[in-house]
């Protein structure tokens, strides 16, 4: 069964550094999403992406964040200058015909 | 704006007992409703979805949920809990495949 994959599974970085989180959505899906889950809290929407542009974003998704689909398979989330409060699990998701979003296993980002 | 409320951040049941996890939503448009399960240190797995077809929805692992428009509820049930059901369960709402809004989650504990 096709699945969403994410790399790395765990990323440790120092405050102020740039990080890129990578996702490979399911191949025939057209809508892509990033969510984050701070430890012990609910899953929060960050951004949705369709047709090579952002279709919706939350107030969390400020100028420090950017997304890109550099080729036909990868979907990336970049955080330009990480802060301690960016520490969270980041989930990528893609949507199929039935409106359900398929989630990847997540990348745990730890900012020290 | 959409919102989801999950009553009870922790629910404990005995093995073999009925599982009932509560979810209430608010939405200005006909909602699409989902239940996801998250096992420790893993991603989000879709349990079931409601997308305006049958109001009683069957999902994986013996779970089902009933959409009740008059009560704005989408409670998740399973007749007989199994130890392997211990996990965090998230209810989520979207409008026609857009961003998901999640509830705060319910941690299900199953006692032997």
XYZ file of C-alpha atoms in Angstrom:
224
model
C 0.000 0.000 0.000
C 1.413 3.421 -0.888
C 2.410 5.591 2.031
C 3.750 9.004 2.875
C 7.386 8.967 3.938
C 9.338 11.574 5.874
C 13.024 12.132 6.522
C 14.762 12.432 8.854
C 12.843 10.735 11.641
C 14.636 12.882 14.212
C 16.527 16.140 13.724
C 18.450 17.951 16.407
C 19.536 21.493 15.651
C 20.807 24.565 17.442
C 18.711 27.658 17.849
C 19.102 29.976 14.882
C 20.003 27.235 12.427
C 18.045 26.432 9.296
C 16.381 23.048 8.944
C 14.707 21.338 6.025
C 12.210 18.593 6.665
C 11.483 16.308 3.756
C 8.394 14.429 2.714
C 7.486 12.175 -0.177
C 3.692 12.235 -0.550
C 1.707 9.449 -2.177
C 2.448 9.639 -5.872
C -0.947 10.456 -7.384
C -2.007 12.887 -4.672
C -2.273 16.566 -5.499
C -2.801 18.353 -2.184
C -0.094 18.409 0.460
C -0.044 19.566 4.031
C 2.257 20.176 6.969
C 1.081 19.907 10.547
C 2.946 20.075 13.808
C 2.366 18.601 17.241
C 4.139 20.118 20.193
C 4.702 17.489 22.870
C 1.493 16.832 24.774
C -0.584 19.181 22.651
C -3.005 18.855 19.768
C -2.036 18.525 16.134
C -2.019 21.956 14.469
C -2.305 22.847 10.806
C 0.583 24.789 9.321
C 0.131 25.013 5.572
C -1.517 23.435 2.543
C -0.014 23.330 -0.939
C -1.611 22.735 -4.315
C -0.473 23.276 -7.856
C 2.925 24.533 -6.725
C 1.634 27.223 -4.451
C 0.394 27.707 -0.920
C -3.387 27.433 -0.814
C -3.871 28.078 2.899
C -1.702 28.778 5.915
C -2.184 29.268 9.623
C -0.937 32.110 11.792
C 1.838 29.779 12.967
C 3.270 29.716 9.441
C 5.137 33.016 9.573
C 8.035 34.320 7.481
C 10.416 31.837 9.114
C 8.640 28.993 7.350
C 8.552 28.099 3.679
C 7.454 25.121 1.631
C 8.570 23.859 -1.702
C 7.982 21.041 -4.111
C 11.385 21.014 -5.806
C 10.630 18.058 -8.050
C 7.781 15.700 -8.834
C 8.068 13.723 -5.638
C 9.496 15.696 -2.706
C 7.683 18.234 -0.562
C 9.815 20.178 1.891
C 9.279 22.410 4.898
C 12.063 24.861 5.678
C 12.464 26.719 8.928
C 14.921 29.551 8.345
C 16.075 30.336 11.852
C 14.850 27.837 14.400
C 13.630 28.821 17.841
C 13.257 26.685 20.940
C 9.488 26.774 20.514
C 9.793 25.135 17.084
C 10.585 21.870 18.843
C 7.753 19.557 17.864
C 6.775 16.589 15.757
C 6.154 17.695 12.183
C 3.794 15.665 10.064
C 3.392 15.736 6.319
C 0.095 14.630 4.789
C -1.362 14.230 1.331
C -4.919 13.847 0.245
C -6.532 11.312 -2.015
C -9.862 11.141 -3.794
C -11.831 10.311 -0.662
C -10.909 13.505 1.214
C -8.964 11.603 3.830
C -5.474 12.828 4.556
C -2.725 10.245 4.751
C -0.044 11.142 7.242
C 3.622 10.331 7.281
C 5.362 8.999 10.390
C 6.613 12.449 11.342
C 9.931 14.157 11.977
C 10.760 14.971 15.559
C 12.551 18.325 15.598
C 14.509 19.202 18.706
C 15.925 22.718 18.935
C 18.593 23.212 21.594
C -14.350 28.582 11.776
C -14.363 24.948 12.692
C -13.573 23.437 16.049
C -13.495 20.035 17.694
C -13.945 19.173 21.349
C -13.017 15.800 22.730
C -14.470 15.236 26.153
C -12.048 13.425 28.407
C -8.339 13.695 27.774
C -7.908 10.261 29.387
C -10.270 7.294 29.248
C -9.592 4.011 31.008
C -11.491 0.805 30.284
C -11.031 -2.842 31.143
C -10.158 -5.315 28.451
C -13.385 -6.558 26.879
C -15.378 -3.499 27.934
C -17.092 -1.000 25.668
C -14.963 1.858 24.390
C -16.678 5.231 23.962
C -14.629 8.270 22.970
C -16.579 11.485 22.610
C -16.215 14.090 19.904
C -18.291 17.201 19.289
C -17.659 19.565 16.445
C -18.736 22.907 15.147
C -18.733 23.749 11.488
C -20.451 26.350 9.353
C -20.591 23.969 6.401
C -21.468 20.264 6.132
C -18.498 18.678 7.793
C -16.185 15.869 6.874
C -15.268 14.054 10.070
C -12.392 11.746 10.841
C -10.939 9.695 13.638
C -7.208 9.088 13.716
C -5.208 6.885 16.072
C -1.652 7.566 17.177
C 0.400 4.822 18.784
C 3.414 5.873 20.876
C 6.162 7.455 18.777
C 4.255 6.880 15.564
C 2.311 8.942 13.068
C -1.422 9.354 12.611
C -3.372 6.449 11.173
C -6.861 6.936 9.789
C -9.449 4.858 11.654
C -12.555 5.988 9.829
C -14.187 8.900 8.047
C -17.613 10.447 7.520
C -18.160 12.280 4.243
C -21.959 12.716 4.073
C -22.850 9.164 3.141
C -24.099 6.693 5.780
C -24.276 8.192 9.261
C -22.897 5.036 10.888
C -19.352 4.576 9.730
C -17.295 1.439 10.223
C -13.553 1.655 10.427
C -10.554 -0.521 11.004
C -9.853 -2.628 14.089
C -13.570 -2.970 14.957
C -14.167 0.736 15.577
C -17.209 2.600 14.378
C -18.617 6.097 14.755
C -22.027 7.640 14.322
C -22.597 11.087 12.874
C -25.430 12.855 14.695
C -26.126 16.220 13.123
C -28.664 17.276 15.763
C -26.076 16.719 18.495
C -23.083 17.846 16.384
C -21.365 14.699 17.568
C -19.198 11.974 16.063
C -18.451 9.613 18.948
C -16.149 6.653 18.443
C -17.095 3.245 19.824
C -15.818 -0.296 19.972
C -17.834 -3.067 21.606
C -14.912 -4.853 23.237
C -11.583 -3.222 24.077
C -8.316 -4.997 23.418
C -4.975 -4.262 25.001
C -3.653 -3.270 21.576
C -6.225 -0.440 21.414
C -4.248 1.574 23.963
C -3.246 4.726 22.077
C -4.151 8.377 21.576
C -7.233 9.047 19.496
C -7.875 12.275 17.615
C -11.122 13.493 16.141
C -10.797 15.942 13.268
C -13.071 18.005 11.036
C -12.587 19.532 7.622
C -14.730 21.053 4.913
C -14.446 19.070 1.700
C -10.868 18.036 1.998
C -9.263 21.213 3.205
C -7.159 21.598 6.317
C -7.968 19.375 9.242
C -8.857 20.864 12.600
C -8.050 18.429 15.375
C -9.445 17.946 18.829
C -7.151 17.777 21.805
C -6.984 13.996 21.740
C -8.071 11.264 24.130
C -5.590 8.833 25.564
C -7.198 5.418 25.857
C -5.827 3.091 28.485
C -6.893 -0.554 28.581
C -6.581 -2.454 31.848
C -6.124 -6.208 31.846
